[in-house]
Structures are given as structure tokens and as C-alpha cells.
Short mmCIF file of C-alpha atoms in Angstrom, two decimals:
data_model
loop_
_atom_site.label_atom_id
_atom_site.label_comp_id
_atom_site.label_asym_id
_atom_site.label_seq_id
_atom_site.Cartn_x
_atom_site.Cartn_y
_atom_site.Cartn_z
CA GLN A 1 -0.06 -0.26 -0.02
CA SER A 2 0.93 3.70 -0.36
CA ILE A 3 2.84 5.46 2.30
CA ARG A 4 2.43 9.22 2.80
CA GLN A 5 4.09 11.26 5.06
CA LYS A 6 3.67 14.93 6.24
CA TYR A 7 5.62 17.15 8.64
CA PHE A 8 2.75 19.24 10.01
CA GLN A 9 3.44 23.04 11.04
CA ASN A 10 2.52 22.39 14.57
CA GLY A 11 5.37 19.72 14.78
CA ILE A 12 3.74 16.35 14.65
CA ASN A 13 5.34 14.21 11.78
CA THR A 14 2.70 11.58 10.68
CA ILE A 15 2.84 8.58 8.30
CA HIS A 16 -0.42 7.45 7.09
CA CYS A 17 -0.47 3.86 5.78
CA LYS A 18 -1.87 0.46 5.60
CA ILE A 19 -0.46 -2.09 8.07
CA HIS A 20 -1.13 -5.51 9.30
CA SER A 21 -1.96 -5.46 13.22
CA GLU A 22 0.64 -8.37 13.35
CA HIS A 23 3.41 -6.00 12.44
CA ILE A 24 2.60 -3.38 14.91
CA PRO A 25 4.50 -4.89 17.77
CA LYS A 26 7.96 -5.41 15.91
CA LEU A 27 7.68 -1.85 14.26
CA VAL A 28 7.19 -0.21 17.90
CA SER A 29 10.08 -2.06 19.07
CA GLU A 30 12.51 -1.27 16.31
CA PHE A 31 11.77 2.48 16.14
CA SER A 32 11.81 3.98 19.51
CA THR A 33 10.67 7.57 18.11
CA ILE A 34 7.28 6.37 17.61
CA LYS A 35 4.77 8.22 19.66
CA GLU A 36 1.51 6.28 18.79
CA ILE A 37 -0.05 4.19 16.09
CA LYS A 38 -3.78 4.38 15.96
CA LEU A 39 -6.42 3.99 13.40
CA SER A 40 -7.03 6.55 11.00
CA GLN A 41 -10.22 8.29 11.49
CA PHE A 42 -12.46 9.29 8.29
CA PHE A 43 -15.30 12.19 8.39
CA PHE A 44 -18.62 12.57 7.01
CA VAL A 45 -21.41 14.93 5.94
CA PRO A 46 -25.08 14.48 6.45
CA GLN A 47 -26.92 14.04 2.98
CA SER A 48 -28.68 17.42 2.01
CA LYS A 49 -31.46 17.16 -0.80
CA PRO A 50 -33.49 20.20 -2.15
CA VAL A 51 -37.24 20.04 -1.33
CA GLN A 52 -38.17 22.34 -3.80
CA ALA A 53 -36.91 23.96 -6.84
CA LEU A 54 -35.61 27.75 -6.64
CA PRO A 55 -37.57 30.31 -8.50
CA ASP A 56 -35.79 31.39 -11.57
CA ASP A 57 -36.16 35.06 -10.92
CA ILE A 58 -34.18 35.48 -7.69
CA LYS A 59 -32.10 38.76 -7.66
CA VAL A 60 -28.76 38.19 -5.97
CA ASN A 61 -26.84 41.57 -4.99
CA PRO A 62 -23.19 41.69 -4.62
CA PRO A 63 -21.92 40.98 -0.82
CA VAL A 64 -21.99 43.93 1.47
CA SER A 65 -18.61 43.02 2.80
CA ASN A 66 -15.01 42.13 1.52
CA SER A 67 -15.21 39.33 3.89
CA VAL A 68 -14.37 35.75 2.64
CA ILE A 69 -15.59 32.69 4.35
CA CYS A 70 -13.89 29.30 3.61
CA VAL A 71 -16.19 26.26 3.47
CA VAL A 72 -14.48 23.15 4.25
CA ASP A 73 -17.19 20.70 2.98
CA SER A 74 -18.39 18.57 -0.14
CA GLY A 75 -18.26 21.31 -2.87
CA VAL A 76 -20.15 24.62 -3.49
CA ASN A 77 -22.41 24.48 -6.65
CA LYS A 78 -21.38 27.85 -8.37
CA ALA A 79 -24.34 28.01 -10.63
CA ASN A 80 -27.45 26.86 -8.75
CA GLY A 81 -28.86 30.41 -9.22
CA ILE A 82 -28.28 31.75 -5.98
CA MET A 83 -24.52 31.35 -5.43
CA ASN A 84 -23.54 32.57 -8.93
CA GLY A 85 -20.79 35.10 -8.39
CA ILE A 86 -20.61 34.50 -4.72
CA VAL A 87 -17.84 31.55 -4.85
CA ASN A 88 -14.72 33.51 -5.59
CA SER A 89 -12.20 30.83 -5.32
CA THR A 90 -12.06 26.75 -5.27
CA PHE A 91 -9.52 24.50 -3.82
CA SER A 92 -10.04 20.59 -4.61
CA TYR A 93 -8.72 17.94 -2.17
CA LEU A 94 -10.59 15.27 -3.11
CA PRO A 95 -10.21 11.94 -1.34
CA PRO A 96 -8.20 9.69 -3.56
CA LEU A 97 -10.91 7.32 -4.63
CA ALA A 98 -13.18 10.41 -5.42
CA VAL A 99 -14.03 11.54 -9.24
CA GLN A 100 -16.26 14.29 -8.50
CA PRO A 101 -17.59 16.44 -5.88
CA CYS A 102 -21.06 15.90 -4.27
CA TYR A 103 -22.24 19.52 -4.05
CA GLU A 104 -25.42 19.15 -1.63
CA HIS A 105 -24.38 19.65 1.80
CA GLY A 106 -21.55 22.10 0.96
CA THR A 107 -23.82 24.28 -1.05
CA PHE A 108 -26.41 24.17 2.07
CA VAL A 109 -23.70 25.00 4.37
CA ALA A 110 -22.43 27.91 2.04
CA SER A 111 -26.00 29.36 1.52
CA ARG A 112 -26.47 29.80 5.41
CA CYS A 113 -23.15 31.30 5.89
CA VAL A 114 -23.86 33.98 3.33
CA PHE A 115 -27.55 34.53 3.69
CA GLY A 116 -28.24 33.57 7.39
CA ASP A 117 -30.64 31.01 8.50
CA GLU A 118 -33.61 33.20 6.91
CA ILE A 119 -32.95 32.35 3.44
CA GLU A 120 -36.10 30.17 3.06
CA HIS A 121 -38.08 33.30 3.63
CA LEU A 122 -35.91 35.76 1.76
CA VAL A 123 -36.12 33.27 -1.18
CA GLY A 124 -39.97 33.91 -1.38
CA GLY A 125 -39.13 37.90 -1.84
CA ARG A 126 -37.26 37.01 -4.80
CA GLU A 127 -34.40 38.92 -3.63
CA LEU A 128 -30.97 38.33 -1.66
CA THR A 129 -28.02 39.87 -0.20
CA PRO A 130 -25.21 38.04 0.72
CA TYR A 131 -23.02 39.09 3.68
CA CYS A 132 -19.64 38.02 2.19
CA SER A 133 -18.21 35.71 -0.54
CA ILE A 134 -17.22 32.23 -0.17
CA ALA A 135 -13.98 29.91 -0.67
CA ASP A 136 -14.88 26.58 -1.57
CA LEU A 137 -12.49 24.01 0.03
CA THR A 138 -13.64 20.75 -1.56
CA VAL A 139 -12.57 17.59 0.72
CA PHE A 140 -15.62 15.03 0.17
CA GLY A 141 -16.53 13.48 -2.90
CA ARG A 142 -18.03 10.60 -4.80
CA ASP A 143 -16.81 7.45 -6.41
CA ALA A 144 -17.42 6.13 -9.95
CA ALA A 145 -20.23 4.14 -8.32
CA GLY A 146 -21.91 7.51 -6.76
CA ASN A 147 -20.73 6.42 -3.17
CA LEU A 148 -20.07 9.27 -0.74
CA ILE A 149 -16.41 9.09 0.31
CA GLY A 150 -15.05 11.54 3.08
CA PRO A 151 -11.45 12.49 3.89
CA SER A 152 -9.17 10.75 6.36
CA ASP A 153 -7.76 12.93 9.05
CA PHE A 154 -4.53 13.20 7.07
CA ASP A 155 -5.87 14.26 4.06
CA LEU A 156 -8.36 16.72 6.10
CA LYS A 157 -5.62 17.98 8.16
CA THR A 158 -3.19 18.21 4.85
CA ALA A 159 -5.79 20.43 2.84
CA ILE A 160 -6.45 22.89 5.77
CA GLU A 161 -2.80 23.37 6.45
CA ASP A 162 -2.39 23.96 2.50
CA VAL A 163 -5.15 26.18 2.14
CA VAL A 164 -4.57 28.32 5.52
CA SER A 165 -1.12 28.87 5.08
CA ALA A 166 -1.42 30.37 1.55
CA ASN A 167 -4.61 32.33 1.89
CA HIS A 168 -4.72 33.09 5.46
CA ALA A 169 -4.01 36.86 4.68
CA THR A 170 -7.39 37.05 2.57
CA ILE A 171 -9.63 34.17 4.21
CA LYS A 172 -10.03 34.62 8.25
CA VAL A 173 -12.79 32.31 8.86
CA TYR A 174 -13.15 28.50 8.11
CA ASN A 175 -16.22 26.59 8.48
CA LEU A 176 -16.10 23.07 9.26
CA SER A 177 -19.70 21.55 9.38
CA LEU A 178 -18.60 17.95 9.46
CA GLY A 179 -18.75 14.79 11.84
CA ALA A 180 -16.72 11.86 12.68
CA VAL A 181 -17.46 8.26 13.70
CA ASN A 182 -15.40 8.31 16.70
CA PRO A 183 -17.21 10.08 19.50
CA VAL A 184 -15.29 13.01 21.57
CA LYS A 185 -13.69 11.69 24.66
CA ASP A 186 -13.00 13.70 27.91
CA PHE A 187 -9.44 14.93 28.18
CA GLU A 188 -8.37 13.67 24.91
CA VAL A 189 -7.56 15.90 22.06
CA SER A 190 -7.34 14.82 18.66
CA ASP A 191 -4.44 15.65 15.96
CA LEU A 192 -6.97 17.68 14.03
CA SER A 193 -7.99 19.98 16.93
CA LYS A 194 -4.30 20.12 17.80
CA LEU A 195 -3.51 21.15 14.14
CA LEU A 196 -6.88 23.80 14.04
CA ASP A 197 -5.39 25.55 17.55
CA PHE A 198 -2.19 25.87 16.10
CA LEU A 199 -3.04 27.41 12.82
CA SER A 200 -5.64 29.80 14.45
CA LYS A 201 -2.95 31.13 16.80
CA LYS A 202 0.02 31.45 14.19
CA TYR A 203 -2.42 32.73 11.16
CA LYS A 204 -5.02 34.76 13.28
CA VAL A 205 -7.76 32.97 11.70
CA LEU A 206 -10.87 31.47 13.13
CA PHE A 207 -12.49 27.71 12.78
#
């Protein structure tokens, strides 16, 4: 299996690979620098489906601010009638087996970020005014069979660190509306949380 390695900015050197469990004791005994070996965690987003078609005569005004929110999710549909012209950049970090984005959940989240929770009421008025623009960081996708694929913790950390380090001067807010299979445990901090905390302090950004 492929072996990937990355030295993250918070000082954690991570190797991501597949290994049979019977080899782990020997590996640990031969390399004293290994701090821990644990199962890779994969993330997911709930499925979102439109309940009705959007009116085709909605007027979307320019954003009222120069702020940008980066939506770390399944992708944002830039041509759905209300997000046109609002997505100013796209960063694609699809999982290895994914062949295309799956826009439903990411577009839903992005619409709430720029229009607020009252968007359904505002659509009825046929006019929307976004608060800010959106940067689309796509980390979920679909495979050739149409199945939803989420990123591993290694892939998610890589995507976030890359985009934040390159764009922190213009993108200050990053939205992560995603879940993990493993529950949160008392007195235990995940590697993702450690990295987000480090990036937040170093680059003065908000997650």
C-alpha cells in the first residue's frame, strides 16, 4: 500500500499507511521515536437534498462586505441560481478514490454562511443580499459508483494546512460542518484539533 508522510506545522510528523496488526509490535520495538499508532479516522457529512426548485427570477445582490468564509465541505455549486458570483475561489482536495464533488451539503452550508438562517423566507421575496463571499475547499466527493467518500484525518489536515498557510491574509474564517465516527472523549484532544488550534494562533484565523 502507498505510504504518505507529512511534517505538519505544529511539529507533528505523521505517516499514513496500511499495515497488518501483527506487524505493529515489531515496528514499535524497532523505532523508539514512534509516539503512537492509531487507526485513521474518516469524516462524513449528512446528506442534503433540495425539497423544491428555486425560483428562476431571484435577484442576488453583490456581497455587502469584502470578507470571505472558506467552507470546508463537499463542494459548492457555483451555478445553482443563488451562489453565482459569490464563490470567488475553489480548492479541490478530493479523497483519493473520489472522481467528482457532491455539492449538496457544501452548497447548503455555504448558503447559510452568506445569507443566514432566514434564507428560505428571503427566497420568497425574490431578492437575496449575501454578507460575504465564499472560498470553496472541497474535501468530500463521490466515487465512480456514486458513493459518498469522506477524507481521512491525514487528508483533511493536509488540505486545511495548505489552504490556510497560503490564504490566511485574505481568508480569516473557516467553516467545518462535518462529523466523525469516533465520539469525543474527555481529556483527549485529536490531532485535527491540535492542528486547528496551532493554525488559528499562528495565522490569526478562526475555525
